[in-house]
XYZ file of N, CA and C in Angstrom:
603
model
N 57.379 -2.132 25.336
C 57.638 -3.203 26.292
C 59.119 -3.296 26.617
N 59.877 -3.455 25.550
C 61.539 -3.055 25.915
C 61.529 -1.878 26.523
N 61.009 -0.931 26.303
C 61.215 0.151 27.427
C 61.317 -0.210 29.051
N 59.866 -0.599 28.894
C 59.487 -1.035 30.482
C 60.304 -2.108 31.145
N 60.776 -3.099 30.106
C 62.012 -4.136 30.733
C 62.676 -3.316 31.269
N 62.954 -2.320 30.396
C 64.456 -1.881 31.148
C 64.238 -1.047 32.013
N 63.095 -0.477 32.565
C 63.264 0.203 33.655
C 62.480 0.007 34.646
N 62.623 -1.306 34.950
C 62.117 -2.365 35.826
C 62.325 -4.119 36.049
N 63.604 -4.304 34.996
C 63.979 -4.962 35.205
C 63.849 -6.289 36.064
N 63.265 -5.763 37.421
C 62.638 -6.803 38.364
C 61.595 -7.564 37.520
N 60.813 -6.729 37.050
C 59.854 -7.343 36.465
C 59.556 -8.050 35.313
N 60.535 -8.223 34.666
C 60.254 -8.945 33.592
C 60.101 -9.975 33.090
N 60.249 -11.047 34.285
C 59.050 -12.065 33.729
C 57.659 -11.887 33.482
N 57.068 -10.955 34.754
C 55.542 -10.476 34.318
C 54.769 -9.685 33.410
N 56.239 -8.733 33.150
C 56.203 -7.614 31.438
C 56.016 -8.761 30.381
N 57.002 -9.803 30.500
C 56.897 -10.592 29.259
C 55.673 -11.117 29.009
N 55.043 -11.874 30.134
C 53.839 -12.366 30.606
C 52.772 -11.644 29.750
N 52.558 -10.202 30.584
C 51.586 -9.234 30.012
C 51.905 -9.438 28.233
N 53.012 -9.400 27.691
C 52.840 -8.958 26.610
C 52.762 -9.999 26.081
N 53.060 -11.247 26.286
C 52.500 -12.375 25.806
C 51.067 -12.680 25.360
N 50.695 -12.248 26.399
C 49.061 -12.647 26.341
C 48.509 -11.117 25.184
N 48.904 -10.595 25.632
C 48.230 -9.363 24.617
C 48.606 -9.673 23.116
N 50.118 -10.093 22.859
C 50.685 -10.001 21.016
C 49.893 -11.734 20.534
N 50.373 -12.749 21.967
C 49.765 -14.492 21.125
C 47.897 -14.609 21.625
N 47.721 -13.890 22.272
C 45.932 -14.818 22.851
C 45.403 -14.278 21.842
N 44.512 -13.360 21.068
C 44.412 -13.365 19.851
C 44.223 -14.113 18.716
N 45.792 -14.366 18.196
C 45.684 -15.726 17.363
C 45.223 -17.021 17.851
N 45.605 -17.159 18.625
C 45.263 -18.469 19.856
C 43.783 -18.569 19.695
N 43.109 -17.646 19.579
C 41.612 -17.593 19.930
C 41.288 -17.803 18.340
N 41.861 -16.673 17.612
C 41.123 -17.908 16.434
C 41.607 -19.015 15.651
N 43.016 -19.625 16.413
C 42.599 -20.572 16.046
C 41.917 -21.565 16.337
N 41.653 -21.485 17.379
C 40.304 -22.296 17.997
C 39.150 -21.993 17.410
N 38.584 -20.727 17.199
C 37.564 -20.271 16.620
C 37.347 -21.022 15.668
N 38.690 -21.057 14.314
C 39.032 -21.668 13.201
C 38.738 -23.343 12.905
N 38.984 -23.897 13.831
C 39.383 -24.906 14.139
C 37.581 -25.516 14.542
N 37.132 -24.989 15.409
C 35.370 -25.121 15.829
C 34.481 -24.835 14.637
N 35.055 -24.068 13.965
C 34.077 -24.105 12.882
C 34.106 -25.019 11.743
N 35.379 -25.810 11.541
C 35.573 -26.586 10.748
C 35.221 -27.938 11.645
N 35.421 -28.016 12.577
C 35.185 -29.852 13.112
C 34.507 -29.225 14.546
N 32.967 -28.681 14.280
C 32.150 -28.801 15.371
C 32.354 -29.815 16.593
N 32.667 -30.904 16.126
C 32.106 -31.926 17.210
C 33.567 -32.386 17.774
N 34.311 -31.281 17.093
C 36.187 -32.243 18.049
C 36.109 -31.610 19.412
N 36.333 -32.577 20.068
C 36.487 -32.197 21.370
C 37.814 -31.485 22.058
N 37.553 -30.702 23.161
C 38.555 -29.959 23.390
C 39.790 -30.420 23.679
N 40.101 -32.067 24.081
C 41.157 -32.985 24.097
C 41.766 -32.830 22.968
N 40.878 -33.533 21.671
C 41.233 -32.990 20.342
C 42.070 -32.067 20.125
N 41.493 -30.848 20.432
C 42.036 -29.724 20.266
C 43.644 -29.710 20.828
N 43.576 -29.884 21.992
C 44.950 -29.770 22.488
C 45.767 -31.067 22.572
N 45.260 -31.630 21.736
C 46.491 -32.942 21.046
C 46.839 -31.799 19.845
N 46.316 -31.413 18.911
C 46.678 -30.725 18.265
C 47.899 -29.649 18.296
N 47.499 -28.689 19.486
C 48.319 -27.856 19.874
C 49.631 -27.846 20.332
N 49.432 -28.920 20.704
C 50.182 -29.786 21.728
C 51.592 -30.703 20.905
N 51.095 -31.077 19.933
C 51.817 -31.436 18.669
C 52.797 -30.100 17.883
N 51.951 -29.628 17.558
C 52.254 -28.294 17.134
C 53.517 -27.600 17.524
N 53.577 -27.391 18.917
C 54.819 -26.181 19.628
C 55.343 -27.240 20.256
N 55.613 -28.472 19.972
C 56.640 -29.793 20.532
C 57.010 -29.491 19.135
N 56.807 -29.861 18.385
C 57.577 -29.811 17.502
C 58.283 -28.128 17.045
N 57.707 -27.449 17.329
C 58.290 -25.896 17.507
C 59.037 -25.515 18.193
N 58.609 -26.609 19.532
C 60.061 -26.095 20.498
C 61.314 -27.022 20.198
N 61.326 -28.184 19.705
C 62.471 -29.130 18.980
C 62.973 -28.485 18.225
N 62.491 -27.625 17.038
C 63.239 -27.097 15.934
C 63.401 -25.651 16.540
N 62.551 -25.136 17.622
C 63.783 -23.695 18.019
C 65.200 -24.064 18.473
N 64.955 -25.448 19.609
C 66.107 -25.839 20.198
C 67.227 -25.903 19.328
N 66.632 -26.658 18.585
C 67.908 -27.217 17.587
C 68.964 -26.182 16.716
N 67.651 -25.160 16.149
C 68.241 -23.851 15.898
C 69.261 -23.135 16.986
N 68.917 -22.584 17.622
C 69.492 -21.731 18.784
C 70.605 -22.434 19.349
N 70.196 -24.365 19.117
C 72.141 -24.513 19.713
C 73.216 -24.182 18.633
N 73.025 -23.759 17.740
C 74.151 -23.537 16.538
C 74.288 -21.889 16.883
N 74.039 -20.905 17.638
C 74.400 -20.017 18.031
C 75.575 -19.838 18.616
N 75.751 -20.934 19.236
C 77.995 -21.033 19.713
C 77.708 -20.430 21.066
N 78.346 -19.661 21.169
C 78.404 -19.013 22.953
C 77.240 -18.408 23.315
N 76.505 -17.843 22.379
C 75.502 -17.369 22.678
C 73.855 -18.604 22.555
N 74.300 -19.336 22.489
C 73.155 -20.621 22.470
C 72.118 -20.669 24.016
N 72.825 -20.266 25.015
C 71.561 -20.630 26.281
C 70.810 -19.710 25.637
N 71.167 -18.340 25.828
C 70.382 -16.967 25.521
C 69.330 -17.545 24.313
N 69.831 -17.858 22.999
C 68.701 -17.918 22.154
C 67.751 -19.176 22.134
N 68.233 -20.070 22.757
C 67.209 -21.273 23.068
C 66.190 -20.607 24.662
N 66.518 -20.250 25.424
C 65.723 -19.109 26.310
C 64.851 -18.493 25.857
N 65.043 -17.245 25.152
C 64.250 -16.584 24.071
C 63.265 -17.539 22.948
N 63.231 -18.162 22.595
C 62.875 -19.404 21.734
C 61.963 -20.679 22.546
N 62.649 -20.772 23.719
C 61.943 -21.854 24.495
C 60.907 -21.096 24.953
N 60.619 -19.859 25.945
C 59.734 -18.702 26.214
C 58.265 -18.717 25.122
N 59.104 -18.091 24.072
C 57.802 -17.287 22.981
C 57.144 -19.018 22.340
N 57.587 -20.055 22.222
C 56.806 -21.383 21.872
C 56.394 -21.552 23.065
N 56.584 -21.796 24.295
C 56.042 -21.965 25.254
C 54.767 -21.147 25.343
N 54.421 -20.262 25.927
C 53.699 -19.098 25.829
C 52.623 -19.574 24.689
N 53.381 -19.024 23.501
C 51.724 -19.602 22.724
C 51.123 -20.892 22.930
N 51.956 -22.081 23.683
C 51.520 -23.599 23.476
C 50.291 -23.629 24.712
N 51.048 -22.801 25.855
C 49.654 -22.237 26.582
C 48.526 -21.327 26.685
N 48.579 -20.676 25.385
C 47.298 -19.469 25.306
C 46.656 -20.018 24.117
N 47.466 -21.673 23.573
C 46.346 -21.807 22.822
C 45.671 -23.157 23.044
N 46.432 -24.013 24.707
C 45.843 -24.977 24.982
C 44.536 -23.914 25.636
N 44.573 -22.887 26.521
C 43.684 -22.153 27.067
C 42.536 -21.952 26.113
N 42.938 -21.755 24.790
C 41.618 -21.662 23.917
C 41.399 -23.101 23.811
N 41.495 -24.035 23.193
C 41.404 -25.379 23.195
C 40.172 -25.744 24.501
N 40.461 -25.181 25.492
C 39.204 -25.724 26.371
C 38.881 -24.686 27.314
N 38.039 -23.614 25.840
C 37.116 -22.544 26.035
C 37.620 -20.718 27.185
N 38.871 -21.150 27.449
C 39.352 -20.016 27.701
C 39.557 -19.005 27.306
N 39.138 -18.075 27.314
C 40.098 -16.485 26.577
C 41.494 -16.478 26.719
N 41.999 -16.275 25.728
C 43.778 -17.066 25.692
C 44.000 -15.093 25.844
N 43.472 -14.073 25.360
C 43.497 -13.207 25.529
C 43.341 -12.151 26.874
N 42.695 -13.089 28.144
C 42.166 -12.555 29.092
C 43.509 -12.035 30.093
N 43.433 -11.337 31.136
C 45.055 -11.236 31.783
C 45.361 -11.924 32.573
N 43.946 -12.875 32.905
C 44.006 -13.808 33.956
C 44.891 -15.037 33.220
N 45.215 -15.214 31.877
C 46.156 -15.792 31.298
C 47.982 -15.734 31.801
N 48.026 -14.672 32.039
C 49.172 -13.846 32.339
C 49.809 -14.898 33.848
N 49.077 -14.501 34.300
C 49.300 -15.382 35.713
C 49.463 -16.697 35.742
N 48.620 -17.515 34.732
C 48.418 -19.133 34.906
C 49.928 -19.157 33.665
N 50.170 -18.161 33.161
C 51.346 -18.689 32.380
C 52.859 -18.356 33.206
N 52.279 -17.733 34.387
C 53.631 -17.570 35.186
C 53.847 -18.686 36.189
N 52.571 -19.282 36.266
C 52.566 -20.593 37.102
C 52.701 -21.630 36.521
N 52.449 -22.030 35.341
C 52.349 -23.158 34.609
C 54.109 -23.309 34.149
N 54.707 -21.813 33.954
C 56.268 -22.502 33.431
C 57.206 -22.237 34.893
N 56.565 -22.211 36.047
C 57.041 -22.545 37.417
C 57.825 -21.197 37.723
N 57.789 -20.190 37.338
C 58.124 -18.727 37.309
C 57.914 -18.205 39.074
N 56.587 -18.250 39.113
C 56.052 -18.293 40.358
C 54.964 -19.285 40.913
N 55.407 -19.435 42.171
C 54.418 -20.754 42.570
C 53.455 -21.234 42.807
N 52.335 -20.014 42.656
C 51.112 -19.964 42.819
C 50.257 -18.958 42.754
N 49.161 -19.011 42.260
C 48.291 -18.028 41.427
C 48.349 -16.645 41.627
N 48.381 -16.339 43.412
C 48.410 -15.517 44.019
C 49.591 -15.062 43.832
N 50.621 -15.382 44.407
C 51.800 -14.824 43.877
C 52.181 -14.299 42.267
N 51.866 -15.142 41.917
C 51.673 -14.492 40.517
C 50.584 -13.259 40.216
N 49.522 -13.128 40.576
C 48.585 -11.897 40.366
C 49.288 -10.849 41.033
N 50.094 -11.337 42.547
C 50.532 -10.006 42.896
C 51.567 -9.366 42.242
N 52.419 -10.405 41.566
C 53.803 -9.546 40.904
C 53.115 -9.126 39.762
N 52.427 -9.379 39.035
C 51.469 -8.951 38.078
C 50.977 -7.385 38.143
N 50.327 -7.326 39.358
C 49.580 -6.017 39.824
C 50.443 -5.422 40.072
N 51.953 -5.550 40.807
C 53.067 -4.500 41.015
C 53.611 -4.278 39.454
N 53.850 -5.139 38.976
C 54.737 -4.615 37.567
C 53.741 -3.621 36.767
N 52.284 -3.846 36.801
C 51.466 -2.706 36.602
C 51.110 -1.323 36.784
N 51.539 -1.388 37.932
C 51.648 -0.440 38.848
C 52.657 0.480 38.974
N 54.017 -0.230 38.416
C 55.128 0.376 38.335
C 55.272 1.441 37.421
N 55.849 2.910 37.468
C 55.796 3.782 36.574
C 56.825 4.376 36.466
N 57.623 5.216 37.189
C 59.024 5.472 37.017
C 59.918 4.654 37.223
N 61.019 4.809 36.282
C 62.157 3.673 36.578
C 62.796 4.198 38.032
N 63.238 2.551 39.095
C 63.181 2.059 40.389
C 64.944 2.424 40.002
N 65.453 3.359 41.424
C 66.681 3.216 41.388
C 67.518 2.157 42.000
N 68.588 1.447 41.658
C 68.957 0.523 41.941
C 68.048 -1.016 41.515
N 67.432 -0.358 40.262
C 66.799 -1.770 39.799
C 67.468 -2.758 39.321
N 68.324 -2.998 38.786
C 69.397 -3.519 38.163
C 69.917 -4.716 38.815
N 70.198 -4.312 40.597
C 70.523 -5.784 41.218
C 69.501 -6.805 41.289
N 67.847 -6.507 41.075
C 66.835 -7.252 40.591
C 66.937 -7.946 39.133
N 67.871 -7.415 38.471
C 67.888 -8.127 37.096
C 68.417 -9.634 37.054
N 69.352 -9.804 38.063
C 68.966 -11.105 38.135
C 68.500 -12.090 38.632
N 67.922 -11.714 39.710
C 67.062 -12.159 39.803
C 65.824 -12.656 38.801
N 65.495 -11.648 38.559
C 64.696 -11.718 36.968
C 65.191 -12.624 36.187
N 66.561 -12.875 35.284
C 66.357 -13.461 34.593
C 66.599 -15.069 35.301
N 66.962 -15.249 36.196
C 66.960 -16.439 37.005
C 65.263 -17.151 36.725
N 64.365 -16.168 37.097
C 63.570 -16.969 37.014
C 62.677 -16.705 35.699
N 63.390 -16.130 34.787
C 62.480 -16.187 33.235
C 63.434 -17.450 32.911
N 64.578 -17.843 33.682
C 64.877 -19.292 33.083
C 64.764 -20.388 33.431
N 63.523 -20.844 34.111
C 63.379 -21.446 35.476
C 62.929 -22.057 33.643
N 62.118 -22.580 32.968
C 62.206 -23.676 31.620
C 63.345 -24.450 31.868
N 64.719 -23.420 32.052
C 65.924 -24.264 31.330
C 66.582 -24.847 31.913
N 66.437 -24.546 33.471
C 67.376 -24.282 34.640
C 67.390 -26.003 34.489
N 66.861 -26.995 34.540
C 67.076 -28.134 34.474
C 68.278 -28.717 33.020
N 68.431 -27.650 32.336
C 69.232 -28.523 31.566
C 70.708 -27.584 31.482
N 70.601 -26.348 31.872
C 71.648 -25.628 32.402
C 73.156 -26.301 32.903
N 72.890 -27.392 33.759
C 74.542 -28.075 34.271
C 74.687 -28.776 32.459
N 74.011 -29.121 31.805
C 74.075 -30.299 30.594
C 74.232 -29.058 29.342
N 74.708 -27.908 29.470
C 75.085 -26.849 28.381
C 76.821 -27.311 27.996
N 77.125 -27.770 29.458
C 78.680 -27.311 29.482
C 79.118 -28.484 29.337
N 78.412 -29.781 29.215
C 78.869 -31.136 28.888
C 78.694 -31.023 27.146
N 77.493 -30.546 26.842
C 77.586 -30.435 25.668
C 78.358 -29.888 24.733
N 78.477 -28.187 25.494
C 79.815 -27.954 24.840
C 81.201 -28.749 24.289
N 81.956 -29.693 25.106
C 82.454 -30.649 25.418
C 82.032 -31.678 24.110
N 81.308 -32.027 24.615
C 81.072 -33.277 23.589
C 80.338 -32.689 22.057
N 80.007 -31.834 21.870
C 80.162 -30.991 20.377
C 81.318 -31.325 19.865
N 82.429 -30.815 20.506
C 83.488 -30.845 19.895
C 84.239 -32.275 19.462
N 83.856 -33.269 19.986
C 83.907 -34.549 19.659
C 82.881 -35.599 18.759
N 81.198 -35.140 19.158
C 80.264 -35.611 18.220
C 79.677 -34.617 17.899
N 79.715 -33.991 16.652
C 79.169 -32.475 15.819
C 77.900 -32.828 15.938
N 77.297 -32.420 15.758
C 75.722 -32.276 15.759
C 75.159 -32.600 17.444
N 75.832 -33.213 18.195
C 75.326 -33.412 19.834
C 74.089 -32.674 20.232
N 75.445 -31.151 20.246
C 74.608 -30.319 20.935
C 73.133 -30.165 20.371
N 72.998 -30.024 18.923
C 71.720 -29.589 18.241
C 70.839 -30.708 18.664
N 71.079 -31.924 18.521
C 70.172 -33.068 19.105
C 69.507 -33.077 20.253
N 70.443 -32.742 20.780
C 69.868 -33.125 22.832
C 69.390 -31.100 22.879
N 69.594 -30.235 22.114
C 68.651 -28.722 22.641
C 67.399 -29.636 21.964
N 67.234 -29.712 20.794
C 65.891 -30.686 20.344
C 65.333 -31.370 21.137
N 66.053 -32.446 21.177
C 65.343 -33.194 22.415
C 64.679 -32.852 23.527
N 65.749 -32.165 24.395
C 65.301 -31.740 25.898
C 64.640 -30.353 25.756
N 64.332 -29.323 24.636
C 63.230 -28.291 24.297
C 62.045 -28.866 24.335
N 61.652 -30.486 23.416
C 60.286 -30.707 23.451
C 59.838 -31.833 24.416
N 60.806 -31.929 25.317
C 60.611 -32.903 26.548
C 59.885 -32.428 27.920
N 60.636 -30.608 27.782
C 60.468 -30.062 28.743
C 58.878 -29.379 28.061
N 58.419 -28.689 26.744
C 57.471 -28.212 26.327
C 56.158 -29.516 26.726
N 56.544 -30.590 26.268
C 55.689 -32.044 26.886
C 55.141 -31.329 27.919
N 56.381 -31.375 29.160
C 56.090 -31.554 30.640
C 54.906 -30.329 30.753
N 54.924 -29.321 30.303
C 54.735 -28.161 30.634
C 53.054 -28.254 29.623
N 53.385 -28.853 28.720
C 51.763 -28.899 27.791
C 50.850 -29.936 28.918
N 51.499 -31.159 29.689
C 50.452 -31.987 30.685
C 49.726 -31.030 31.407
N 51.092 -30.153 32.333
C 50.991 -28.850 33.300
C 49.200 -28.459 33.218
N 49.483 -27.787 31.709
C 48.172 -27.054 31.048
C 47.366 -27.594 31.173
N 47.272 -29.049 30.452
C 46.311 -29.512 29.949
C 45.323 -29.680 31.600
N 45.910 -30.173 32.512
C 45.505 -30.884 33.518
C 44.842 -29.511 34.268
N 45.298 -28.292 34.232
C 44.774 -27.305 34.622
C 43.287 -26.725 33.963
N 43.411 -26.837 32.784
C 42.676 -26.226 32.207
C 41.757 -27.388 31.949
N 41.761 -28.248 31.670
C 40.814 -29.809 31.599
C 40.240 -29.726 33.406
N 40.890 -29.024 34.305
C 40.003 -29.437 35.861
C 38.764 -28.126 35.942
N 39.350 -26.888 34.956
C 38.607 -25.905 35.010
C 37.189 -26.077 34.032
């Protein structure tokens, strides 16, 4: 998969995507499986209060982690906000009877963290990054594009990196508080996203 990032670069929100669903739907599935066999009668709400609990609090303590990285803190709260994200949706998808494993996952997780804006658009960058086989010359000025929008999570708290910086240096612990905070504020927003999708399906 690092291969293919890199020699397509454009694509790697939908590489990540793909490989998301292939390394987390899996577990996702049993733990639902897991989870149904022990409390038959919890309902799939149930379920994704559960889940839902779960990677809020996973994405608070990546945040919090990754702001003690120093200069390199967007990058690892990015990376961190992503891979909790991702599973919090392949395992609300199991939660109410989805294949968290299916590729049609792939897509609703490129729409659900606002990557791309709609289903279609998403299946199609999907089917091109599939499709893609030799590395694209001049791929590279697509890279950022790319990562612009593998950070479309953060992009809301992006202007509030450089205040923090700032005020770290005056109240120690700041920064780690408010990546906490605003990691499981934004994972919230993004678990309703799901829920409301997958609860209409």
């Amino acid at each position: 998969m690092t291969a293919r990032v890199l020699d397509h670069p454009g694509f790697a929100p939908e590489l990540l995507a793909l490989a998301a669903v292939r390394a987390l739907g899996p577990g996702a599935a049993e733990w639902a499986e897991l989870l149904r066999g022990r409390y038959p009668d919890a309902p799939a709400d149930g379920l994704a209060r559960l889940a839902t609990r779960r990677f809020v609090g996973a994405a608070a303590a990546g945040g919090a982690t990754a702001a003690l990285a120093g200069i390199f803190a967007p990058m690892a709260e990015l990376a961190s906000v992503l891979w909790t994200q991702s599973n919090l949706v392949l395992h609300l998808a199991a939660a109410y009877g989805r294949d968290p494993a299916h590729p049609d996952r792939a897509a609703e997780l490129l729409v659900l963290t606002r990557v791309h804006p709609d289903p279609a658009s998403a299946r199609a960058a999907l089917d091109a990054a599939r499709a893609a086989d030799d590395p694209v010359e001049g791929a590279w000025p697509r890279a950022a594009e790319a990562a612009w929008r593998l950070a479309a999570p953060l992009t809301a708290q992006a202007g509030g990196w450089v205040a923090l910086r700032l005020a770290a240096r005056l109240l120690p612990g700041a920064a780690v508080l408010a990546a906490a905070l605003g990691d499981s504020a934004a994972t919230e927003r993004l678990a309703a996203r799901a829920v409301a999708l997958y609860r209409a399906g």
